[in-house]
Tab-separated table of C-alpha atoms in Angstrom:
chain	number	residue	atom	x	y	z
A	1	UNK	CA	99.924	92.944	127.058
A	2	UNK	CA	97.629	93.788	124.219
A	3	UNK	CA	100.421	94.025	121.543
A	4	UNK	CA	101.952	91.334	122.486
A	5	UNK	CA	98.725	89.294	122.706
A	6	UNK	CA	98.256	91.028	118.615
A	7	UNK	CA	102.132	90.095	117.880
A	8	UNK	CA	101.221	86.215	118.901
A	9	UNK	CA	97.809	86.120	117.158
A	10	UNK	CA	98.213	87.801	114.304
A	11	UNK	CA	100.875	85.106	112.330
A	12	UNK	CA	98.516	82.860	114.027
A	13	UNK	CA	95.560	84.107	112.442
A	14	UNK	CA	96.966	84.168	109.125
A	15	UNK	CA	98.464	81.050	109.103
A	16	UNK	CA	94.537	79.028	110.056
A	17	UNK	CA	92.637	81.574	107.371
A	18	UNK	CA	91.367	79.421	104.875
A	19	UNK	CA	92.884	79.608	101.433
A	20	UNK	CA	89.829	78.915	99.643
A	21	UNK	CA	89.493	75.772	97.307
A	22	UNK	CA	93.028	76.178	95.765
A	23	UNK	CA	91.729	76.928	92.002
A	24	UNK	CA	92.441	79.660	90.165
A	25	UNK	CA	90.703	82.612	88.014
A	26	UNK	CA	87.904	80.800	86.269
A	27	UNK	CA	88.215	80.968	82.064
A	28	UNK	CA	86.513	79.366	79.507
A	29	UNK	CA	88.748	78.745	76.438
A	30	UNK	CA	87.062	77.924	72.914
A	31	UNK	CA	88.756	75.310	70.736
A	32	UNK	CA	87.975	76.635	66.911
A	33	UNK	CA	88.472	74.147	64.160
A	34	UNK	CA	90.134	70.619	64.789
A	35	UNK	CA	91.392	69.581	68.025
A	36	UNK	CA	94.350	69.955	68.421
A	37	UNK	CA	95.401	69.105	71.748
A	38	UNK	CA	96.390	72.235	73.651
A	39	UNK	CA	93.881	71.547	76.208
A	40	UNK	CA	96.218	69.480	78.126
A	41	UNK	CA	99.422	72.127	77.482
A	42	UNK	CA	97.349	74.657	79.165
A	43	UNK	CA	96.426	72.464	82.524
A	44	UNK	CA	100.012	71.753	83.043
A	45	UNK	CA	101.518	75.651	82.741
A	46	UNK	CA	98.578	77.364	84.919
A	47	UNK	CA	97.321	75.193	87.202
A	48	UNK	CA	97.748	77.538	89.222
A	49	UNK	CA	96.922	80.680	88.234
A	50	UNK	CA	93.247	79.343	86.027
A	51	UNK	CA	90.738	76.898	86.433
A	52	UNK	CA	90.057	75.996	82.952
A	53	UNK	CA	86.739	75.298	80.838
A	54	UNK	CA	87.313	74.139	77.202
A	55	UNK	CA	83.957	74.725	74.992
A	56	UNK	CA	84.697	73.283	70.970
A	57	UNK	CA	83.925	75.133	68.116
A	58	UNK	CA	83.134	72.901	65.088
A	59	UNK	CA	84.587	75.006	62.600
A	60	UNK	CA	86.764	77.686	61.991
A	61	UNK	CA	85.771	81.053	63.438
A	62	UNK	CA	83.257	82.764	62.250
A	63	UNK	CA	79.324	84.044	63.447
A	64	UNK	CA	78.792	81.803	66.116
A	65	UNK	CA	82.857	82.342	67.658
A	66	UNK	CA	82.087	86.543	67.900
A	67	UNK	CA	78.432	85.413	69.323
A	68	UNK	CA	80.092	83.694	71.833
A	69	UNK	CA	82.721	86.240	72.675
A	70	UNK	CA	80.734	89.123	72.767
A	71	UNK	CA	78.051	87.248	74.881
A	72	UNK	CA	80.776	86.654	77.047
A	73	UNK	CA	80.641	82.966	77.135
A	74	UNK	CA	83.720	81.970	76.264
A	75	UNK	CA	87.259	84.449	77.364
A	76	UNK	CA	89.100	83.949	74.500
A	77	UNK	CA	89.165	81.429	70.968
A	78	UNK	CA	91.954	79.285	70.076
A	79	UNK	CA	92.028	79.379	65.728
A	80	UNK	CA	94.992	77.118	65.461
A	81	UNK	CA	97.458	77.031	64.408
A	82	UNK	CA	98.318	80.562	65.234
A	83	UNK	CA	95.448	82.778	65.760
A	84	UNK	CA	93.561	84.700	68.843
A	85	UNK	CA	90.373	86.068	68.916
A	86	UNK	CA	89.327	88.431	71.973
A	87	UNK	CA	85.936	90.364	72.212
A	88	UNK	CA	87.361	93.842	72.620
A	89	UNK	CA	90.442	93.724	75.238
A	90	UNK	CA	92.949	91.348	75.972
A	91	UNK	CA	93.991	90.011	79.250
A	92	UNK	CA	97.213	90.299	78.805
A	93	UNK	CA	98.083	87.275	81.646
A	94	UNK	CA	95.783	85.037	79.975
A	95	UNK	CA	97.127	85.545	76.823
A	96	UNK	CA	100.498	85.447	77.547
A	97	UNK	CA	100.203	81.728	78.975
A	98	UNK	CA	98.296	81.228	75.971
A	99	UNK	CA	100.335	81.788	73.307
A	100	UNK	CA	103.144	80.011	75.481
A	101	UNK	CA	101.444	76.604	75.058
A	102	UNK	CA	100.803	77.539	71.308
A	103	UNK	CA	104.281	77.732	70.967
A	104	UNK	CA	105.265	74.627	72.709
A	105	UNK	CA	102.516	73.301	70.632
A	106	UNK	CA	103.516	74.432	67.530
A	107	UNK	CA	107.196	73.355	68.267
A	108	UNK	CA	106.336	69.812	69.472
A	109	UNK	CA	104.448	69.101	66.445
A	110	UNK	CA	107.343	70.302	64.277
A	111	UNK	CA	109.520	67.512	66.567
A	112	UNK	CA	107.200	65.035	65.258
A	113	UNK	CA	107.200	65.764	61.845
A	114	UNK	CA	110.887	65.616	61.932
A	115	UNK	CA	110.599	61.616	62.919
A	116	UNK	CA	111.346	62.500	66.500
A	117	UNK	CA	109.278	60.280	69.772
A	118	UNK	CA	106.830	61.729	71.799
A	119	UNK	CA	109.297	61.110	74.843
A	120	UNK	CA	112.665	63.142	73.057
A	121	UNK	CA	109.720	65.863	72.377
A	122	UNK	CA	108.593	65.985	75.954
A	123	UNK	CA	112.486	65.507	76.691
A	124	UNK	CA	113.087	68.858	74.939
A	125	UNK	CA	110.554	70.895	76.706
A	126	UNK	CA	111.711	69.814	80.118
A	127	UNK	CA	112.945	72.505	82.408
A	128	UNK	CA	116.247	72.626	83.822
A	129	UNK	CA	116.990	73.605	87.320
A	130	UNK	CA	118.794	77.100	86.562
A	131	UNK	CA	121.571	77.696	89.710
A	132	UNK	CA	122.544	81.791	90.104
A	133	UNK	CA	126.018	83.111	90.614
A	134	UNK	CA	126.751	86.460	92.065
A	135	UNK	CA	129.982	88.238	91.723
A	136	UNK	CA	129.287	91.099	94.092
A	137	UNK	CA	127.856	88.336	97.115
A	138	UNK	CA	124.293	86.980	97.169
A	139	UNK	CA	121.337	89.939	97.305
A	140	UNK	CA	119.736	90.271	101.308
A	141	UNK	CA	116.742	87.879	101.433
A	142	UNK	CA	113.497	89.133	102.560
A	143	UNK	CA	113.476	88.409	105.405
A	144	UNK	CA	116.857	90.288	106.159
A	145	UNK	CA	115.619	93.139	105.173
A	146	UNK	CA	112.489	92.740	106.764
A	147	UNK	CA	114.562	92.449	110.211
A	148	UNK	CA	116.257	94.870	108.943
A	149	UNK	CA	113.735	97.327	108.973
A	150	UNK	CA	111.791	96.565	111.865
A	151	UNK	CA	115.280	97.110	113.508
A	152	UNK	CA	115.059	100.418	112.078
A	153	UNK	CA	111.368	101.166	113.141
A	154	UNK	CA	112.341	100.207	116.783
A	155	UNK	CA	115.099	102.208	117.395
A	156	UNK	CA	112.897	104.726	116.100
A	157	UNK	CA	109.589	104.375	117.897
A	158	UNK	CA	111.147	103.200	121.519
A	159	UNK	CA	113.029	106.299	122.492
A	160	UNK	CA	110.105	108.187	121.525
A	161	UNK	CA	108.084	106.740	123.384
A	162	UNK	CA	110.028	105.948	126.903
A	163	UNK	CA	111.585	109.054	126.296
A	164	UNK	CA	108.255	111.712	126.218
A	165	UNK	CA	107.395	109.186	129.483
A	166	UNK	CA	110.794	110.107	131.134
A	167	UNK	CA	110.485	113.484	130.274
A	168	UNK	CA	106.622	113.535	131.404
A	169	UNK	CA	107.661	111.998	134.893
A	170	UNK	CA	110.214	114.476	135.452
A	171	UNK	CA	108.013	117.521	134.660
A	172	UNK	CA	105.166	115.755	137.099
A	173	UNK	CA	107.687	115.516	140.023
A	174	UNK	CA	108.414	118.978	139.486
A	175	UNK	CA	104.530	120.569	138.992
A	176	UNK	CA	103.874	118.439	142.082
A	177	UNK	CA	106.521	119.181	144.473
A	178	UNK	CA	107.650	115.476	145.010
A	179	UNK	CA	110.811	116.492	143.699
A	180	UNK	CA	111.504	118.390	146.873
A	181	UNK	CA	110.996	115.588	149.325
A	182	UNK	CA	112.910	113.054	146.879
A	183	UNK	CA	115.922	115.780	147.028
A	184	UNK	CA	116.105	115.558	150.765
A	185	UNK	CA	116.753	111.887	150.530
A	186	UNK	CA	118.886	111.276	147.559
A	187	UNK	CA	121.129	113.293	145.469
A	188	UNK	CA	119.816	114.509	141.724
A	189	UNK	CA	122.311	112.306	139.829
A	190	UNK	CA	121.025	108.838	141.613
A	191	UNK	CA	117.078	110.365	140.734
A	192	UNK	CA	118.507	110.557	137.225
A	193	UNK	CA	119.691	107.445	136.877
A	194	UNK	CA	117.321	105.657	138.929
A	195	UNK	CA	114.687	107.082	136.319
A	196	UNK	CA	116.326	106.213	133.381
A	197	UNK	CA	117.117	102.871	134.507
A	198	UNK	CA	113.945	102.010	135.415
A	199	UNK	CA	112.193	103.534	132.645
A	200	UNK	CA	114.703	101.460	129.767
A	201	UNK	CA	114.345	98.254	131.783
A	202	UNK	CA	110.587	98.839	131.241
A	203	UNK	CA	110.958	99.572	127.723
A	204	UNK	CA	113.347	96.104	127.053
A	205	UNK	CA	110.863	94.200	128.480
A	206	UNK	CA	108.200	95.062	126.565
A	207	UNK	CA	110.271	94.909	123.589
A	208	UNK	CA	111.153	91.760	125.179
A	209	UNK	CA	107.708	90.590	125.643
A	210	UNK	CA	106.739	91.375	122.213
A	211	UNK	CA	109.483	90.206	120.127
A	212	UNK	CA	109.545	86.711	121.447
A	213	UNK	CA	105.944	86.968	120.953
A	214	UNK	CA	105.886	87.354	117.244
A	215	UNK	CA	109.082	84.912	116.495
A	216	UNK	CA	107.589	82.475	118.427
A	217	UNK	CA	104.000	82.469	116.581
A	218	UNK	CA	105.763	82.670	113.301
A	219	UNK	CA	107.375	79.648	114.421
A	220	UNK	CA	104.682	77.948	115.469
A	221	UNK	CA	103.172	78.907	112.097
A	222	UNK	CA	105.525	78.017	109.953
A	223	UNK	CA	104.970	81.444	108.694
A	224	UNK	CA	108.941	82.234	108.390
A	225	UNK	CA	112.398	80.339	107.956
A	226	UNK	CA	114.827	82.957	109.965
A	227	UNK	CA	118.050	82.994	107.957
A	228	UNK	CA	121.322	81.743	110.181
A	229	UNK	CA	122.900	84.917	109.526
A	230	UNK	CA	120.045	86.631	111.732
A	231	UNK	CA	121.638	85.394	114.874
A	232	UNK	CA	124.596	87.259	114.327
A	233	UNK	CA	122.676	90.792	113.788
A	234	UNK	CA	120.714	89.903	117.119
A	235	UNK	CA	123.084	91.188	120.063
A	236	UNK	CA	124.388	94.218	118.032
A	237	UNK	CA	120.474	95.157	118.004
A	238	UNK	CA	120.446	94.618	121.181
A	239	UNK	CA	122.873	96.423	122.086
A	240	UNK	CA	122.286	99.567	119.795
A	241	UNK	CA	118.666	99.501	121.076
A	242	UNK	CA	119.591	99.812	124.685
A	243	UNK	CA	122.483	102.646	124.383
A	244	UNK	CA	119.833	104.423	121.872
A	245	UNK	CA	116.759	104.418	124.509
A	246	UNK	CA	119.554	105.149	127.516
A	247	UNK	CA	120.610	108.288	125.048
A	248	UNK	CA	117.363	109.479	124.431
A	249	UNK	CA	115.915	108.869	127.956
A	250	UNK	CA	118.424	110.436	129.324
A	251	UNK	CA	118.049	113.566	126.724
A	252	UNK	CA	114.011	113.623	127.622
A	253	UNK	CA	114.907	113.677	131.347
A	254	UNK	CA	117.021	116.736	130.599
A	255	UNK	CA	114.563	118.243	128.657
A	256	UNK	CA	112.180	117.640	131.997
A	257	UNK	CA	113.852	119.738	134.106
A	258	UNK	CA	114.199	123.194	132.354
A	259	UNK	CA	110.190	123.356	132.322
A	260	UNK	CA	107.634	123.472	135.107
A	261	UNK	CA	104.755	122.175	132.873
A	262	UNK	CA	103.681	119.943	130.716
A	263	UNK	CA	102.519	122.541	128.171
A	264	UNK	CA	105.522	123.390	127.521
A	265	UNK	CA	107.114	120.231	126.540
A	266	UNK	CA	106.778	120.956	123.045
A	267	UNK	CA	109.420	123.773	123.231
A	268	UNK	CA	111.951	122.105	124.146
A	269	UNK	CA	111.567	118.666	122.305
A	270	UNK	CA	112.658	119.697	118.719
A	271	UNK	CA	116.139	119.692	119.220
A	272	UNK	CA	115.935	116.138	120.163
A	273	UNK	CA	113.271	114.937	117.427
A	274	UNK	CA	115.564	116.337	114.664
A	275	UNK	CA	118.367	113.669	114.828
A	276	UNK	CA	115.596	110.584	115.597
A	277	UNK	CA	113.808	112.012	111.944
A	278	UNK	CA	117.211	112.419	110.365
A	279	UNK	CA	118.454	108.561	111.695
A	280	UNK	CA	115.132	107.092	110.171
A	281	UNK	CA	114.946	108.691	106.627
A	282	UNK	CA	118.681	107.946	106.141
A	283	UNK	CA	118.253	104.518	107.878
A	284	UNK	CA	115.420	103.557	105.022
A	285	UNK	CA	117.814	104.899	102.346
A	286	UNK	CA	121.012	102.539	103.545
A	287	UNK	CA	117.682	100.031	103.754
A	288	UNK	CA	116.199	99.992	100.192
A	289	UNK	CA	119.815	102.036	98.155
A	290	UNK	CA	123.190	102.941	98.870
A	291	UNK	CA	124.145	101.460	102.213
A	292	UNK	CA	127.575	102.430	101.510
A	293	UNK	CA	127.076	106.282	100.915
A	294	UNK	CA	128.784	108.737	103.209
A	295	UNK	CA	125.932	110.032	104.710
A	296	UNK	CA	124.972	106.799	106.072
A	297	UNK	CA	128.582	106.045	107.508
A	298	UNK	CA	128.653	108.925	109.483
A	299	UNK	CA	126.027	108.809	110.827
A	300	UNK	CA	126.517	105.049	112.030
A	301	UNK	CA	129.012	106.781	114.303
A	302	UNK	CA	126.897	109.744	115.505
A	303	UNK	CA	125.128	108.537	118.754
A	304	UNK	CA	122.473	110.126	118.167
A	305	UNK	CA	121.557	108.805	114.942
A	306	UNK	CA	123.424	104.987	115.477
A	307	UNK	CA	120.870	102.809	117.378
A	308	UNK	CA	119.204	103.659	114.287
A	309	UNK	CA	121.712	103.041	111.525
A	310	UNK	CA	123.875	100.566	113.050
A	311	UNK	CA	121.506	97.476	112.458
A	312	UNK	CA	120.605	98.304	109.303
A	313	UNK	CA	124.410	98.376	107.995
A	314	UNK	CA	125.277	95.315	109.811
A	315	UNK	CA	122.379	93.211	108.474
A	316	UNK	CA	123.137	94.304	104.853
A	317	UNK	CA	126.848	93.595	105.285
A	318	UNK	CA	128.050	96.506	104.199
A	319	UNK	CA	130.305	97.726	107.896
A	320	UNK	CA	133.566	96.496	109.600
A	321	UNK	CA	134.150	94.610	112.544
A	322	UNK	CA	136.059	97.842	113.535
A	323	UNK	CA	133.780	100.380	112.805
A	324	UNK	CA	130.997	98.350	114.783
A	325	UNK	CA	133.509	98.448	117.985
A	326	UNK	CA	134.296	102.115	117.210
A	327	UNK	CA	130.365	103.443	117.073
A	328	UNK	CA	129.502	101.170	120.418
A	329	UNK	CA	132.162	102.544	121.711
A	330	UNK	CA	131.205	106.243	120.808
A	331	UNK	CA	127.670	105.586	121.714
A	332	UNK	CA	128.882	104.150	125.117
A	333	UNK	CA	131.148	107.323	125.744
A	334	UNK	CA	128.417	109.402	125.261
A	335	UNK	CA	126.202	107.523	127.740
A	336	UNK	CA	128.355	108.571	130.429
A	337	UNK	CA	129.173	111.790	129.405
A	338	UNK	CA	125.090	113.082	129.361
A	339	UNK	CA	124.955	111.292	132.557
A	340	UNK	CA	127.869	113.713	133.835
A	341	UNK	CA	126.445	116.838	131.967
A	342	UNK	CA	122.200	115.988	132.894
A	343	UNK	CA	123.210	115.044	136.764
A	344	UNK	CA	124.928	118.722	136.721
A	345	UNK	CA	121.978	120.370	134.982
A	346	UNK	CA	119.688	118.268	137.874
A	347	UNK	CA	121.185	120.213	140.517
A	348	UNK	CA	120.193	123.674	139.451
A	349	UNK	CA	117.131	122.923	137.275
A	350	UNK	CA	114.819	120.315	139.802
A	351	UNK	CA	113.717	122.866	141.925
A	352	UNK	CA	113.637	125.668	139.399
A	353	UNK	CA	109.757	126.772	139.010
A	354	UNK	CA	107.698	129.318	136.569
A	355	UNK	CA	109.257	129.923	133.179
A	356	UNK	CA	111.256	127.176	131.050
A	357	UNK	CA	115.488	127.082	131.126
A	358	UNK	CA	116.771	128.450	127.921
A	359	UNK	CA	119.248	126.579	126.444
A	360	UNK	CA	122.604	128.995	127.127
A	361	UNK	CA	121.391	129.458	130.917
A	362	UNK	CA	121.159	125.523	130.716
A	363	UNK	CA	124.612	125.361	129.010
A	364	UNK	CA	126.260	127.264	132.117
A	365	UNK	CA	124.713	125.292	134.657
A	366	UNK	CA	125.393	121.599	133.118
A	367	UNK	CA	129.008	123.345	132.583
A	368	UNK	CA	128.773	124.429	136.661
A	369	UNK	CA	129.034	128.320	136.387
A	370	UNK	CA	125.024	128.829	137.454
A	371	UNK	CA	125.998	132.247	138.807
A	372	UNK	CA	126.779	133.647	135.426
């Protein structure tokens, strides 16, 4: 409730915060020598970016220009036709939009000269509305990627977390004995998949709860124009979220039922936390590089790694209808085969107490030769 409560008010929040007055940097510009009618130039290209003071200068620079400057009174002293004075450092933004207009100043009084109007001189400096072509498609937008990555960050974070709960429930059951009595009333595979049902229904509608949430504030805020294309991406997330927290809860519950305590949860959780590391750092390099190296394409089909990856390729464009098919497919496959393998492991490891299951012992009992 709280994050979701933080996912609604924080676009919220943002979006009332005042802005302030709307003017720019404050600068005071000096005006050496005649006027020559920059002043105006200047308005129109930074607006936005300074709120400008003009202070005159009667005469060409000299003792009371570098009083000025090094008094700080003025930022910087127009000498025109072509010169800038600066106390001791130059701000390089400033000056840049500086000796813009000096240039357009410079050329639109050359336009005159030449017998040209003051409308074909403003004609010339008007800006034409540049269109971009790209050969390779159009670059992801922003937002894409944004999706993209909290795509990434999800499948990352939500097995984690449901996952150390399924595993944490499992070990409790045991420490506790209520595994015994729940034994004598249903059989270990319907515990296991009761568990991880309920535990990844939980975790969807939380996600649930959330997500709407935040697109609906940013909505309300104006705060974001979701791209078309992002309603395409949407069920293949959803889909590579659920088989991802299924895999993993499944995985934790596993991991639950070779130990007796919760101490020793950390033992057996590394082989599990390696591929959830490995999916996110290469998930943030198909992300921000090369979506199409090999790396990342295998790993879009490894199950362990492709709630992860999945997204990401598909929201950058860069995967086949096929190989989308192909890695649900895989990742569904695998579903039901830890299902088979844990629900065999249940039977032998629930009621096991004192010291953890090694991995080989675990092997022969998922396999169903416990008396080796």
């Amino acid at each position: 409730a709280l994050l979701a409560l933080a996912a609604i008010a924080g676009p919220i929040a943002i979006a009332l915060w005042p802005e302030g007055d709307g003017r720019g940097k404050e600068v005071n510009v000096g005006i050496a020598g005649a006027d020559s009618g920059i002043e105006e130039r200047l308005v129109l290209l930074a607006a936005d970016e300074f709120s400008f003071e003009f202070t005159p200068f009667p005469g060409p620079s000299g003792t009371e220009v570098d009083l000025a400057l090094s008094n700080d009174e003025v930022d910087v002293v127009i000498e025109p036709p072509g010169t800038l004075i600066w106390n001791d450092a130059v701000d390089r933004q400033l000056g840049a939009i500086v000796r813009f207009a000096m240039q357009e100043e410079a050329a639109a009084a050359r336009g005159l000269s030449e017998g040209l109007t003051n409308t074909q001189v403003e004609e010339l400096f008007r800006p034409i509305e540049i269109e971009q072509r790209f050969v390779d498609g159009a670059p992801e937008s922003a937002q894409l990627l944004a999706i993209a990555f909290g795509a990434l960050m999800v499948g990352f974070i939500l097995p984690q977390i449901f996952g150390q709960l399924t595993m944490m429930s499992v070990v409790e059951e045991k420490s506790t004995g209520v595994v015994e009595v729940l034994l004598s009333h249903i059989r270990p595979r319907t515990l296991l998949v009761g568990k991880v049902i309920g535990l990844t229904i939980l975790a969807l509608i939380q996600l649930l709860a959330i997500s709407l949430g935040l697109v609906g504030a940013l909505l309300v805020a104006d705060a974001i124009d979701l791209p078309r294309s992002v309603w395409q991406f949407v069920p293949i997330l959803a889909v590579s979220i659920l088989g991802g927290v299924i895999v993993y809860n499944t995985l934790f519950a596993l991991l639950g039922s070779l130990i007796s305590r919760q101490e020793d949860s950390s033992q057996v959780m590394m082989p599990v936390f390696i591929p959830l590391m490995g999916g996110f750092f290469v998930g943030q390099i198909a992300l921000q590089g090369n979506v199409d190296s090999l790396a990342v394409k295998i790993l879009s089909f490894v199950p362990l790694t492709a709630p992860m990856i999945l997204p990401v390729r598909v929201i950058r464009g860069a995967i086949e209808p096929w190989e989308i098919a192909a890695s649900l497919v895989i990742l569904a496959v695998t579903i039901w085969l830890l299902i088979w393998a844990a629900g065999r492991l249940y039977e032998f490891a629930l009621l096991h107490r004192g010291s953890r299951i090694g991995w080989k012992r675990a092997w022969r009992l998922a396999t169903g030769k416990p008396g080796d």
